[in-house]
Coordinates of C-alpha atoms in Angstrom, one line a residue:
X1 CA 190.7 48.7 109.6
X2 CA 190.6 45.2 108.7
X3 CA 193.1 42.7 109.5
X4 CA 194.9 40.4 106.7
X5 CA 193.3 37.3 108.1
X6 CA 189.8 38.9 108.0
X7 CA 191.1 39.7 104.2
X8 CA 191.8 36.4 103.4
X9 CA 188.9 34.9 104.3
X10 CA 187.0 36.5 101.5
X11 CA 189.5 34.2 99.4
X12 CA 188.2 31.1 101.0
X13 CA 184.8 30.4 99.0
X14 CA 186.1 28.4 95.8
X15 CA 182.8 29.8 94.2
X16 CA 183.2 33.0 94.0
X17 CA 183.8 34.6 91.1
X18 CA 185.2 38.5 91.2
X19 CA 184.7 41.1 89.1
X20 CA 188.3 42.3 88.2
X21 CA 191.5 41.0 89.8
X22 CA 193.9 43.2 89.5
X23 CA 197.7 42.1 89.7
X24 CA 200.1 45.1 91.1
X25 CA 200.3 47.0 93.6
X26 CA 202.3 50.0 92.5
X27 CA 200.3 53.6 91.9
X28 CA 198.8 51.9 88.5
X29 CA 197.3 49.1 90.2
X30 CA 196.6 50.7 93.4
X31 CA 194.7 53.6 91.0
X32 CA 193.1 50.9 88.9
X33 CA 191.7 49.0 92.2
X34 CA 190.0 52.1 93.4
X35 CA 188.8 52.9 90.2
X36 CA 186.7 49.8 90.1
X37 CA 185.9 49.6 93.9
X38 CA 184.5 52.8 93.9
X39 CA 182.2 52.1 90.7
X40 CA 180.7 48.8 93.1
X41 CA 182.7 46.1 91.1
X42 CA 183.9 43.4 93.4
X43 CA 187.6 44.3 93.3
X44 CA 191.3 42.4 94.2
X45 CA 194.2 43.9 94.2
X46 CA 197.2 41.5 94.7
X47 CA 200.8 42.4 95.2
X48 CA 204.2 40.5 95.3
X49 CA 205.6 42.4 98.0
X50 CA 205.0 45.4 99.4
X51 CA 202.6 48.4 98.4
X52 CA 205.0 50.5 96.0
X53 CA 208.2 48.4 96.7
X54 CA 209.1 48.9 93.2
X55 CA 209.0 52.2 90.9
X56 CA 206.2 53.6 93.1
X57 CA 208.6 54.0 96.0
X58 CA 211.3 55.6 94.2
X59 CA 209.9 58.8 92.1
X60 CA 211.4 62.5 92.3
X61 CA 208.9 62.9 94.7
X62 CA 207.1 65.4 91.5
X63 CA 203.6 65.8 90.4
X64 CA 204.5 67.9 87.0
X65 CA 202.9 68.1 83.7
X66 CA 206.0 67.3 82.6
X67 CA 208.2 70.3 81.1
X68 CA 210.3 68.2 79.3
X69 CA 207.4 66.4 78.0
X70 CA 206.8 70.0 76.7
X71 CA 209.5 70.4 75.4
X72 CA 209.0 67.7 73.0
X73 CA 205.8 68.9 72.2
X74 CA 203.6 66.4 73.7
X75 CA 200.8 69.0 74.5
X76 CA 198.4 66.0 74.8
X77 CA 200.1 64.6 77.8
X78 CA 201.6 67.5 79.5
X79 CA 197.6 68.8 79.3
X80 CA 196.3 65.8 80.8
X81 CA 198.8 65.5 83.7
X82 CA 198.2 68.8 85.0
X83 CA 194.4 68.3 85.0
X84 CA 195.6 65.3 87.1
X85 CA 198.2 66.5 89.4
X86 CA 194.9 69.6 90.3
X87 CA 192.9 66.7 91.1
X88 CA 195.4 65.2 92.7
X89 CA 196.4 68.3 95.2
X90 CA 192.3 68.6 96.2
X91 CA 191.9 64.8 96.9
X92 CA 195.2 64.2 98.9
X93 CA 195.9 67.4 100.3
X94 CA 197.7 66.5 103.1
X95 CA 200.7 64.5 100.8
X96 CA 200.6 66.7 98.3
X97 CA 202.2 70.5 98.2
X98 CA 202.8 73.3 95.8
X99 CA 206.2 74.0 95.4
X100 CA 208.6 76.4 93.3
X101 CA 210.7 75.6 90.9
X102 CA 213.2 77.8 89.8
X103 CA 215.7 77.6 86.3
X104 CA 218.5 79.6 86.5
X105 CA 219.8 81.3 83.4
X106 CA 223.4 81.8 82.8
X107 CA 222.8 83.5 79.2
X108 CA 220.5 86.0 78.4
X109 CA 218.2 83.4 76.1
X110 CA 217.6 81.0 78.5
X111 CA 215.7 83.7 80.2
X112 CA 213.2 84.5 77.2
X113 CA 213.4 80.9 76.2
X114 CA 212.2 79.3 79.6
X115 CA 209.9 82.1 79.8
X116 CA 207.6 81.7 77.3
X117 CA 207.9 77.8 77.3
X118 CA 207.0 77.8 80.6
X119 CA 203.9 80.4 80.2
X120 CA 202.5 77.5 77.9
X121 CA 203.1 75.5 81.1
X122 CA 200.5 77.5 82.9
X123 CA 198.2 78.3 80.5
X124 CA 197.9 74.4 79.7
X125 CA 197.0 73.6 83.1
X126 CA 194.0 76.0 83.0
X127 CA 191.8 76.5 86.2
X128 CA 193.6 74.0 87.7
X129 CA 196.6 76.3 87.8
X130 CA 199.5 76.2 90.6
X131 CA 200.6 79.4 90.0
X132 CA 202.1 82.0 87.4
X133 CA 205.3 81.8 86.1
X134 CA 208.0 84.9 87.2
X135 CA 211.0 86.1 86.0
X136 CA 213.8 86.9 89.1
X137 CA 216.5 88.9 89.2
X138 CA 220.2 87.9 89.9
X139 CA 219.8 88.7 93.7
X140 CA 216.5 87.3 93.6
X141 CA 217.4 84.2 92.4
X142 CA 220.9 84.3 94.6
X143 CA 218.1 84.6 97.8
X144 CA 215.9 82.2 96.8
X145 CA 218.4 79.4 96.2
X146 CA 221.3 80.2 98.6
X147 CA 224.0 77.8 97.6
X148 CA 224.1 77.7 93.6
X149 CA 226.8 79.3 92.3
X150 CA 226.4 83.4 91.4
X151 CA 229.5 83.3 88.4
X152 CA 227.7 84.0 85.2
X153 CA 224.0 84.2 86.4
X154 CA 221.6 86.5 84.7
X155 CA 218.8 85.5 87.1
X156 CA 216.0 82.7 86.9
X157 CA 212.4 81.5 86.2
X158 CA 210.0 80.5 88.7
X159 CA 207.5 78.2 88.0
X160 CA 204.8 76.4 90.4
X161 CA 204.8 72.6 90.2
X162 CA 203.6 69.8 92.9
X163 CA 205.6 67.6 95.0
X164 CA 204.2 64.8 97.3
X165 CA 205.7 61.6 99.3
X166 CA 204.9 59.1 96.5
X167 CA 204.5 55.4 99.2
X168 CA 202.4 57.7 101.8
X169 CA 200.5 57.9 98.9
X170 CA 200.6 54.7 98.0
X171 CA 199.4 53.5 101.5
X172 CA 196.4 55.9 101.5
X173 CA 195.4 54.6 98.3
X174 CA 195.5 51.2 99.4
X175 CA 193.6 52.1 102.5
X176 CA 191.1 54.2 100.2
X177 CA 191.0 50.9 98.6
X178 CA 189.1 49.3 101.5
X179 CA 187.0 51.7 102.6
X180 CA 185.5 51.4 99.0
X181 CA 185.1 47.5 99.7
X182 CA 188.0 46.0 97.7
X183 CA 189.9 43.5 99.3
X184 CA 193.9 44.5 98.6
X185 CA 196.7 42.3 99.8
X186 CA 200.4 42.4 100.0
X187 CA 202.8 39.7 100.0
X188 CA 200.6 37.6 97.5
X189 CA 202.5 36.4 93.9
X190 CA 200.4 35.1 91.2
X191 CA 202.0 32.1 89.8
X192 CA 199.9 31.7 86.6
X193 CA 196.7 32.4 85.0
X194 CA 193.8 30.2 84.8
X195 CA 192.0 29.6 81.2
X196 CA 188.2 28.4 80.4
X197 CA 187.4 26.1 77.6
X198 CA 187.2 29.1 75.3
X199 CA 191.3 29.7 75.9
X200 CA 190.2 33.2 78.1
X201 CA 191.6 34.3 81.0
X202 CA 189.3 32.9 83.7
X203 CA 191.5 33.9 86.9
X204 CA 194.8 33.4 88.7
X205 CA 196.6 31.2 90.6
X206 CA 198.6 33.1 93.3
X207 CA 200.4 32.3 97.0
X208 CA 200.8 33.4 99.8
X209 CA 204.1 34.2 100.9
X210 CA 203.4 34.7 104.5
X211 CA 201.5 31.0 105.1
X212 CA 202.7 29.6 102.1
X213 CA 199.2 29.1 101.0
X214 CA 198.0 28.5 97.0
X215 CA 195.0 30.1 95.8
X216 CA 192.9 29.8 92.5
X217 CA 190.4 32.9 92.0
X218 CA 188.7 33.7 89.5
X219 CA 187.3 37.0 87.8
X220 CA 185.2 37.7 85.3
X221 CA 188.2 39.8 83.9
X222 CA 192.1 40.0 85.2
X223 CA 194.6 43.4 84.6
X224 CA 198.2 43.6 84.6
X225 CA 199.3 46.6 86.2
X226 CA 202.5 45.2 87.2
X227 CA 204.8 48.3 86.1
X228 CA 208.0 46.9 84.6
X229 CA 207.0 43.7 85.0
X230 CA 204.1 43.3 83.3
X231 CA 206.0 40.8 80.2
X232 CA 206.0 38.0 83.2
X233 CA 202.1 38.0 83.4
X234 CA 202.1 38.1 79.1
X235 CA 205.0 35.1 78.9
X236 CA 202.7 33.3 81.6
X237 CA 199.8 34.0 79.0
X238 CA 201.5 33.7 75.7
X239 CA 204.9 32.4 76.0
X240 CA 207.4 33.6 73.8
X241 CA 205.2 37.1 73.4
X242 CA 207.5 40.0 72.0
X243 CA 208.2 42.4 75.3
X244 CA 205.9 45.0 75.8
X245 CA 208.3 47.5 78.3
X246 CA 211.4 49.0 77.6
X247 CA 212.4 49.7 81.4
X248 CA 214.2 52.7 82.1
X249 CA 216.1 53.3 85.2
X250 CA 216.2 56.5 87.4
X251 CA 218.6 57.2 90.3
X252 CA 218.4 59.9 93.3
X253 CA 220.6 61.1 95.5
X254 CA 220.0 62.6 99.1
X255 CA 222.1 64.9 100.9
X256 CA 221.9 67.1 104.0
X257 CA 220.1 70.6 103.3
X258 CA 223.1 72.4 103.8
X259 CA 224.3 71.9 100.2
X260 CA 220.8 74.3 99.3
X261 CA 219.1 75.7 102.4
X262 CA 215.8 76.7 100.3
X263 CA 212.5 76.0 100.3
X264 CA 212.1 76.3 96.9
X265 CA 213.2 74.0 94.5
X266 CA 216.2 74.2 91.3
X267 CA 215.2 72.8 87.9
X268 CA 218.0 72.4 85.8
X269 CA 216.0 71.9 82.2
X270 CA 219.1 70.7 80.3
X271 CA 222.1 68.7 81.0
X272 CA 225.3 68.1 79.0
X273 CA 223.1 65.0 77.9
X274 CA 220.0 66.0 77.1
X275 CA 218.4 65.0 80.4
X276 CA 216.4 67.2 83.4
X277 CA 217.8 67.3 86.7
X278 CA 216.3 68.5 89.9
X279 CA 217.5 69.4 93.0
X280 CA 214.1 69.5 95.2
X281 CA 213.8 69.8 99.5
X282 CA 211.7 66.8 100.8
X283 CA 211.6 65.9 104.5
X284 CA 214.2 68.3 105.7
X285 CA 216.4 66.8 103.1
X286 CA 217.8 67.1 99.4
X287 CA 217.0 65.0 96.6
X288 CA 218.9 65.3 93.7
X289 CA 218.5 63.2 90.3
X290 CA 217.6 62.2 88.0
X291 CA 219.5 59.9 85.3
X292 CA 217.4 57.7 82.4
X293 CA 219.7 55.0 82.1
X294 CA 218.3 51.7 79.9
X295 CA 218.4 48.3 81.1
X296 CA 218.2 45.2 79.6
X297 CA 218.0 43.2 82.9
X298 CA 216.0 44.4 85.9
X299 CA 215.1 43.5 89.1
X300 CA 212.6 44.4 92.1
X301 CA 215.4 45.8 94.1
X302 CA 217.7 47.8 91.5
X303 CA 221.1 49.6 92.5
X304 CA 222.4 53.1 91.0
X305 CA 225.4 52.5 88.9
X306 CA 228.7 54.0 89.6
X307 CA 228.4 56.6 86.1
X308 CA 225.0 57.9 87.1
X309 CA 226.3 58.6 91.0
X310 CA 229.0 60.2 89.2
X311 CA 226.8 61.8 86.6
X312 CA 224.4 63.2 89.2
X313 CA 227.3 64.5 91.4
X314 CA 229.7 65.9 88.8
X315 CA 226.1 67.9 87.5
X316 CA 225.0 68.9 90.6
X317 CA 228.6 70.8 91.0
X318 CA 228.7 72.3 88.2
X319 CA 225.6 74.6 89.7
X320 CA 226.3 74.3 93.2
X321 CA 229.1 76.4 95.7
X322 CA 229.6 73.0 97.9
X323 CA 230.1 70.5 95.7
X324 CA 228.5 67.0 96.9
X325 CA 230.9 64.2 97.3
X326 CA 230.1 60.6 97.6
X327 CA 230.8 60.8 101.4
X328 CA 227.6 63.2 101.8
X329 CA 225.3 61.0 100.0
X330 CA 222.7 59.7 103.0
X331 CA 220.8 57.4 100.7
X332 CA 220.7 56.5 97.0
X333 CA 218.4 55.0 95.5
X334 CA 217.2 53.6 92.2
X335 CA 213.6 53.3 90.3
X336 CA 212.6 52.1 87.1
X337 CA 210.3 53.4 84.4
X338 CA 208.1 51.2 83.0
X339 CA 208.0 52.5 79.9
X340 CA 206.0 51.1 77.0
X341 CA 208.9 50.0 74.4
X342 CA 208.6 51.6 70.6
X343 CA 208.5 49.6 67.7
X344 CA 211.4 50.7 66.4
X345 CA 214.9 49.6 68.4
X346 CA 215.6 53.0 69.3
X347 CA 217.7 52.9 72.6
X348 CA 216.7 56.6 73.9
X349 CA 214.6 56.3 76.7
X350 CA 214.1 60.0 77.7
X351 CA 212.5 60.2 74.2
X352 CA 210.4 57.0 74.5
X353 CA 206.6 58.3 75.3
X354 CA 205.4 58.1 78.7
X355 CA 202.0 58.0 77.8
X356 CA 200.3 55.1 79.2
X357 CA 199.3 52.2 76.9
X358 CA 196.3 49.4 77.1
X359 CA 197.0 46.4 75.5
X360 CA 194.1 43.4 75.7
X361 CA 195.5 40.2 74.8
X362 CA 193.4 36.8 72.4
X363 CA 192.7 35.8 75.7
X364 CA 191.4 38.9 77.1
X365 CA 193.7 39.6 79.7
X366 CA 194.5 43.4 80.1
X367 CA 197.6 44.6 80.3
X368 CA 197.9 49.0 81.3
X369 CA 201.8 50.1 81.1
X370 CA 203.6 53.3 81.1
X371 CA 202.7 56.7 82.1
X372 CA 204.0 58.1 85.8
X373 CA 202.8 58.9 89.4
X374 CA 200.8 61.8 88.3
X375 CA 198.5 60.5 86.1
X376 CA 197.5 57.3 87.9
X377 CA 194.4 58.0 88.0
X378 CA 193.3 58.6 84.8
X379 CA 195.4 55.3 84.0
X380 CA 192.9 53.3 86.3
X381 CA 189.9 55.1 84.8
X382 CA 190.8 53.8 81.4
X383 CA 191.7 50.4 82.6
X384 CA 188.1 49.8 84.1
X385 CA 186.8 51.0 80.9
X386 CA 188.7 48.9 79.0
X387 CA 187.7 46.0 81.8
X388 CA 184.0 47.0 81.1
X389 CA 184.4 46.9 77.8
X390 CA 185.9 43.5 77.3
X391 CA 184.0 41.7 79.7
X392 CA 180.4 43.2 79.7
X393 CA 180.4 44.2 82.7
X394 CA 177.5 46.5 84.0
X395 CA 179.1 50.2 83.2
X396 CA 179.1 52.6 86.1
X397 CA 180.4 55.5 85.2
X398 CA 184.1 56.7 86.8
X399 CA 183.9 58.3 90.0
X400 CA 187.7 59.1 91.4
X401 CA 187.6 62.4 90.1
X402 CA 186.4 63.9 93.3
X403 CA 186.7 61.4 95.6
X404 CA 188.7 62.4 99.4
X405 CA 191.4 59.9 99.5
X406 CA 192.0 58.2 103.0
X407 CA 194.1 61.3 105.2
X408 CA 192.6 64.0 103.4
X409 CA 193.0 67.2 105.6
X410 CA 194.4 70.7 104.6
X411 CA 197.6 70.5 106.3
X412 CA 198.2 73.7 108.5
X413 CA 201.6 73.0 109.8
X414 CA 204.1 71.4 107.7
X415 CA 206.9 71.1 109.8
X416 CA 205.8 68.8 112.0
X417 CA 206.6 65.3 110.3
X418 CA 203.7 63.7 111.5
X419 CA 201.2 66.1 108.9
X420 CA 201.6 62.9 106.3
X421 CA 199.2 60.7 108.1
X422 CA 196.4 63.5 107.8
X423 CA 193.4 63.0 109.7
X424 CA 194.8 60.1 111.1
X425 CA 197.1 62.4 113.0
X426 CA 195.6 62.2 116.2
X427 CA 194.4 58.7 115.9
X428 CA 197.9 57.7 115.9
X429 CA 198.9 59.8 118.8
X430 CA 196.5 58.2 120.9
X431 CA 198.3 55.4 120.7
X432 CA 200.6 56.4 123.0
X433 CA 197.9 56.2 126.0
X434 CA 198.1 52.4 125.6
X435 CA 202.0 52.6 125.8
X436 CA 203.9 55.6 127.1
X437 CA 207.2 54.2 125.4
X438 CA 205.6 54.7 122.1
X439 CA 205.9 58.3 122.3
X440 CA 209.8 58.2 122.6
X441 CA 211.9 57.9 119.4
X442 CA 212.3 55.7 117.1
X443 CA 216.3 57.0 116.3
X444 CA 217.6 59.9 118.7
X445 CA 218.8 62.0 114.9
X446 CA 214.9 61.8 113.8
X447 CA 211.6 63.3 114.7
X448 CA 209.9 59.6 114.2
X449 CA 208.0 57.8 117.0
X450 CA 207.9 54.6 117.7
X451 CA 204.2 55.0 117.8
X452 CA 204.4 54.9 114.4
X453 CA 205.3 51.5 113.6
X454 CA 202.7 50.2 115.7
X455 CA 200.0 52.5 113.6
X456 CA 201.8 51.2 110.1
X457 CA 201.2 47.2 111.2
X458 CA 197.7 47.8 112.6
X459 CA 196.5 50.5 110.4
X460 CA 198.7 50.4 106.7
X461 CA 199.4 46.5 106.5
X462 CA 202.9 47.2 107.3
X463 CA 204.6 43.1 107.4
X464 CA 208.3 43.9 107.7
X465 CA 211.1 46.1 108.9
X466 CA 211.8 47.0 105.4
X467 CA 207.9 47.9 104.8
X468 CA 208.0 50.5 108.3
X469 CA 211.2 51.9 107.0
X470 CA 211.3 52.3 103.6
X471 CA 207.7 52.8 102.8
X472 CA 205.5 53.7 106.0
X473 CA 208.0 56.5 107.5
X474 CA 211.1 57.1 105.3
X475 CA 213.7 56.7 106.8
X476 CA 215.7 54.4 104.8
X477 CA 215.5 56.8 101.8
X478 CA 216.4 59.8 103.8
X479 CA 219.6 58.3 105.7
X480 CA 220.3 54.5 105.2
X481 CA 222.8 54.7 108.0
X482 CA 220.3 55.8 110.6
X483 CA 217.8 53.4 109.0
X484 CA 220.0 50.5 109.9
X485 CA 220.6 52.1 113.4
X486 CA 216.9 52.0 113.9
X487 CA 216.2 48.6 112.4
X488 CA 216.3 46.2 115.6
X489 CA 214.3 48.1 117.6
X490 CA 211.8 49.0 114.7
X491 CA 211.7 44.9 114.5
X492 CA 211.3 44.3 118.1
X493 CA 208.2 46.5 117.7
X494 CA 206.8 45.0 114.8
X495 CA 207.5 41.3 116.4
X496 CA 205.8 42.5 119.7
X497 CA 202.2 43.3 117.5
X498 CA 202.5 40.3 115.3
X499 CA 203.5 37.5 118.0
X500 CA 206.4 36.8 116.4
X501 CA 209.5 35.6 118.1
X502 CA 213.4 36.4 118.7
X503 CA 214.3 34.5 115.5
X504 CA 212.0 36.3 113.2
X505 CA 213.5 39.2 114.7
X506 CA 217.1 38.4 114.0
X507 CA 216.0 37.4 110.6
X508 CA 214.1 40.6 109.9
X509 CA 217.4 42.7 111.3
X510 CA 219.5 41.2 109.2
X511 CA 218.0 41.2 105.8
X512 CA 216.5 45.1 106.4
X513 CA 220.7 45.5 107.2
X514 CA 221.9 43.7 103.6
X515 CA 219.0 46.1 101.9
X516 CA 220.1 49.0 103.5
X517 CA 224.0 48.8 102.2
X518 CA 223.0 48.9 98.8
X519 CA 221.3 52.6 99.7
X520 CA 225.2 53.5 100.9
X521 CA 228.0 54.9 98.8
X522 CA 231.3 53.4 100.2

């Protein structure tokens, strides 16, 4: 693995000229960076903060075609996402899992209805299939989903579906990333774009946050995969430019398993508002969302709204026998949807499109928004097409479809929490041969070592307490509480391996602490 300062040396010749920059580190950029590295274009990925901090962190943990989508009747992009989410289970097996879903009817249409719409489901997703879809009786269903409530059930539909841990992913991407030879780097905000005689994009200028550091790169072509922020990079090229996202935002709730012991997921298709709501098992816990709220303000680290805590709650106990209270929510969190805005002034997000959308500017910057988790890459293949396109590059064809991504392994035991990191699984255990007190934990509640953070600041360019946390082991979306109980000594581990001292500590401790409320209900 190569460290950040052998990264930034690559930045150092004033010269050089890349192939494709690439601004955004979420799942569209990340996709889009191995897209290109993979085809032998001299690649950069840079991101503000951290790998996924934004939307990427913060999905329903789902690869789906979509039934909703269905629904709708967008066939195209329901199709294409479970080509993509079969692709996806073969090249990340280890983070990604087939998983049931099951709609419980309480009338005697909803049975046929969800039936035959989900039968399209299947069909749609051809060879590539997770599974047929089942009809289940009243016990059945009662068994399979211990905890929903039996008064007026006819039975259920199971259908198959994908679930995976959406920043593991992330990470492993990134680390794909570099094994392809791009050079990827987090903690690096471009600033502003730099322009040749001809008014086209030329390059970027972009700092470093950690040394403070400016930089002015340039590329023979520069994308904007920056999710729900990509109007900043448009206003930086063409101020004033009409916005070209309409962000949504999404909110989840996570409670003890208790409230639906199953392995086996609940799918409730249609809410008293129009909108899908899962309750899904991830981690040993239950995540619960999720609402499509839009906003007209945004920011990198967005907080659930009082109405959609309620929303989520007051829907959840209408299904389930233990009805979740705001005292049993461990973590909340919040995501936002960059979706790409409609011409019209329409203000209903869940029927906005969430196919993805390539815009190229006068000056030829390219701009990729929309679409979701699932179909990232496909939305990095079309970007460096569009990329070859535009700036006659030498065309090499795509070649993601089949490509291992860093951790592949076919995961054999799944309770274990260390089956995330893959093949790397035993890499990081031996870690604890160097330092015995890295095998104890890293909070007495959870299964997480403390060998762990070591591994995520050598291994996954893990820079912060928040980064180890949040995003490299999950604990802050799983149980903020115990997140915060774990923060000083997660930061004493990370300032040990960076040489850094009992102020940067303090520092680290008390931010990751101010964070962390926001994931608490009070």
């Amino acid at each position: 693995m190569v460290t950040r300062c052998e990264l930034l040396k690559s930045l150092n010749d004033p010269d050089k000229e890349w192939d494709i920059i690439i601004v955004g580190g979420g799942a569209t950029g990340l996709g889009t960076a191995l897209d290109a590295a993979s085809r032998g274009y001299q690649t950069l990925l840079l991101e503000q903060a951290d790998f996924a901090k934004g939307t990427s962190s913060r999905s329903t943990k789902l690869v789906h075609g979509g039934v909703r989508y269905l629904a709708q009747g967008n066939i195209g992009l329901v199709r294409e996402a479970l080509y993509e989410r079969g692709l996806l289970l073969k090249n990340a097996p280890h983070l990604v899992k087939n998983i049931s879903f099951i709609i419980p009817n309480y009338s005697w249409w909803e049975r046929i209805f969800y039936g035959i719409g989900l039968a399209i489901y299947d069909l749609l997703s051809g060879k590539l299939s997770f599974g047929k879809t089942k009809h289940l009786s009243k016990n059945e269903t009662l068994n399979r989903l211990p905890g929903i409530k039996p008064e007026g059930l006819y039975g259920g539909v199971v259908y198959n579906d994908g679930q995976f841990d959406d920043a593991r992913l992330a990470v492993n991407l990134a680390q794909t990333c570099l094994e392809q030879g791009a050079t990827v780097l987090n903690y690096f905000r471009v600033t502003g774009l730099v322009k040749n005689d001809q008014k086209k994009v030329s390059g970027i200028v972009a700092i470093d946050a950690e040394a403070g550091k400016t930089y002015q790169l340039k590329a023979k072509i520069v994308i904007n995969a920056t999710g729900v922020f990509v109007d900043d990079l448009l206003q930086m090229d063409s101020p004033g430019k009409k916005p070209l996202v309409r962000p949504s935002q999404g909110v989840h709730l996570v409670l003890d398993r208790s409230f639906m012991p199953s392995d086996d997921a609940l799918m409730i298709p249609e809410t008293e508002d129009g909108r899908v709501l899962f309750a899904v098992p991830w981690h040993d816990k239950l995540v619960i969302g999720t609402t499509d709220t839009p906003l007209d303000e945004y920011r990198l680290e967005p907080r659930a709204l009082y109405s959609e805590v309620n929303f989520i709650l007051n829907t959840a106990g209408e299904y389930l026998t233990k009805a979740p209270k705001r005292k049993d929510v461990l973590s909340v969190f919040a995501g936002l949807r960059p979706l790409a805005a409609p011409q019209d002034e329409s203000s209903a997000t869940k029927e906005i499109s969430r196919s993805h959308k390539i815009i190229v500017s006068e000056s030829g910057l390219i701009t990729i928004t929309g679409g979701k988790w699932t179909t990232y890459r496909k939305m990095g293949e079309d970007a460096v097409d569009k990329a070859i396109q535009t700036a006659n590059l030498n065309p090499v064809a795509c070649k993601t479809n089949e490509l291992p991504i860093h951790g592949h392994m076919q995961v054999v035991d799944l309770d274990n929490h260390l089956y995330v990191y893959g093949s790397d699984r035993e890499k990081l255990l031996t870690l604890i041969r160097e330092n015995k007190q890295w095998g104890n934990h890293l909070h007495p509640q959870y299964d997480y070592l403390q060998t762990e953070v070591i591994w995520a600041v050598r291994f996954e360019m893990a820079r912060t307490v928040e980064d180890v946390l949040a995003r490299r082991v999950r604990l802050l979306f799983l149980d903020a509480k115990a997140a915060m109980e774990a923060a000083p000594l997660t930061a004493k581990l990370i300032a040990d391996e960076l040489g850094k001292d009992g102020q940067w500590q303090e520092e680290q401790v008390a931010s990751f602490q101010k964070l962390a409320k926001g994931y608490l209900l009070y």
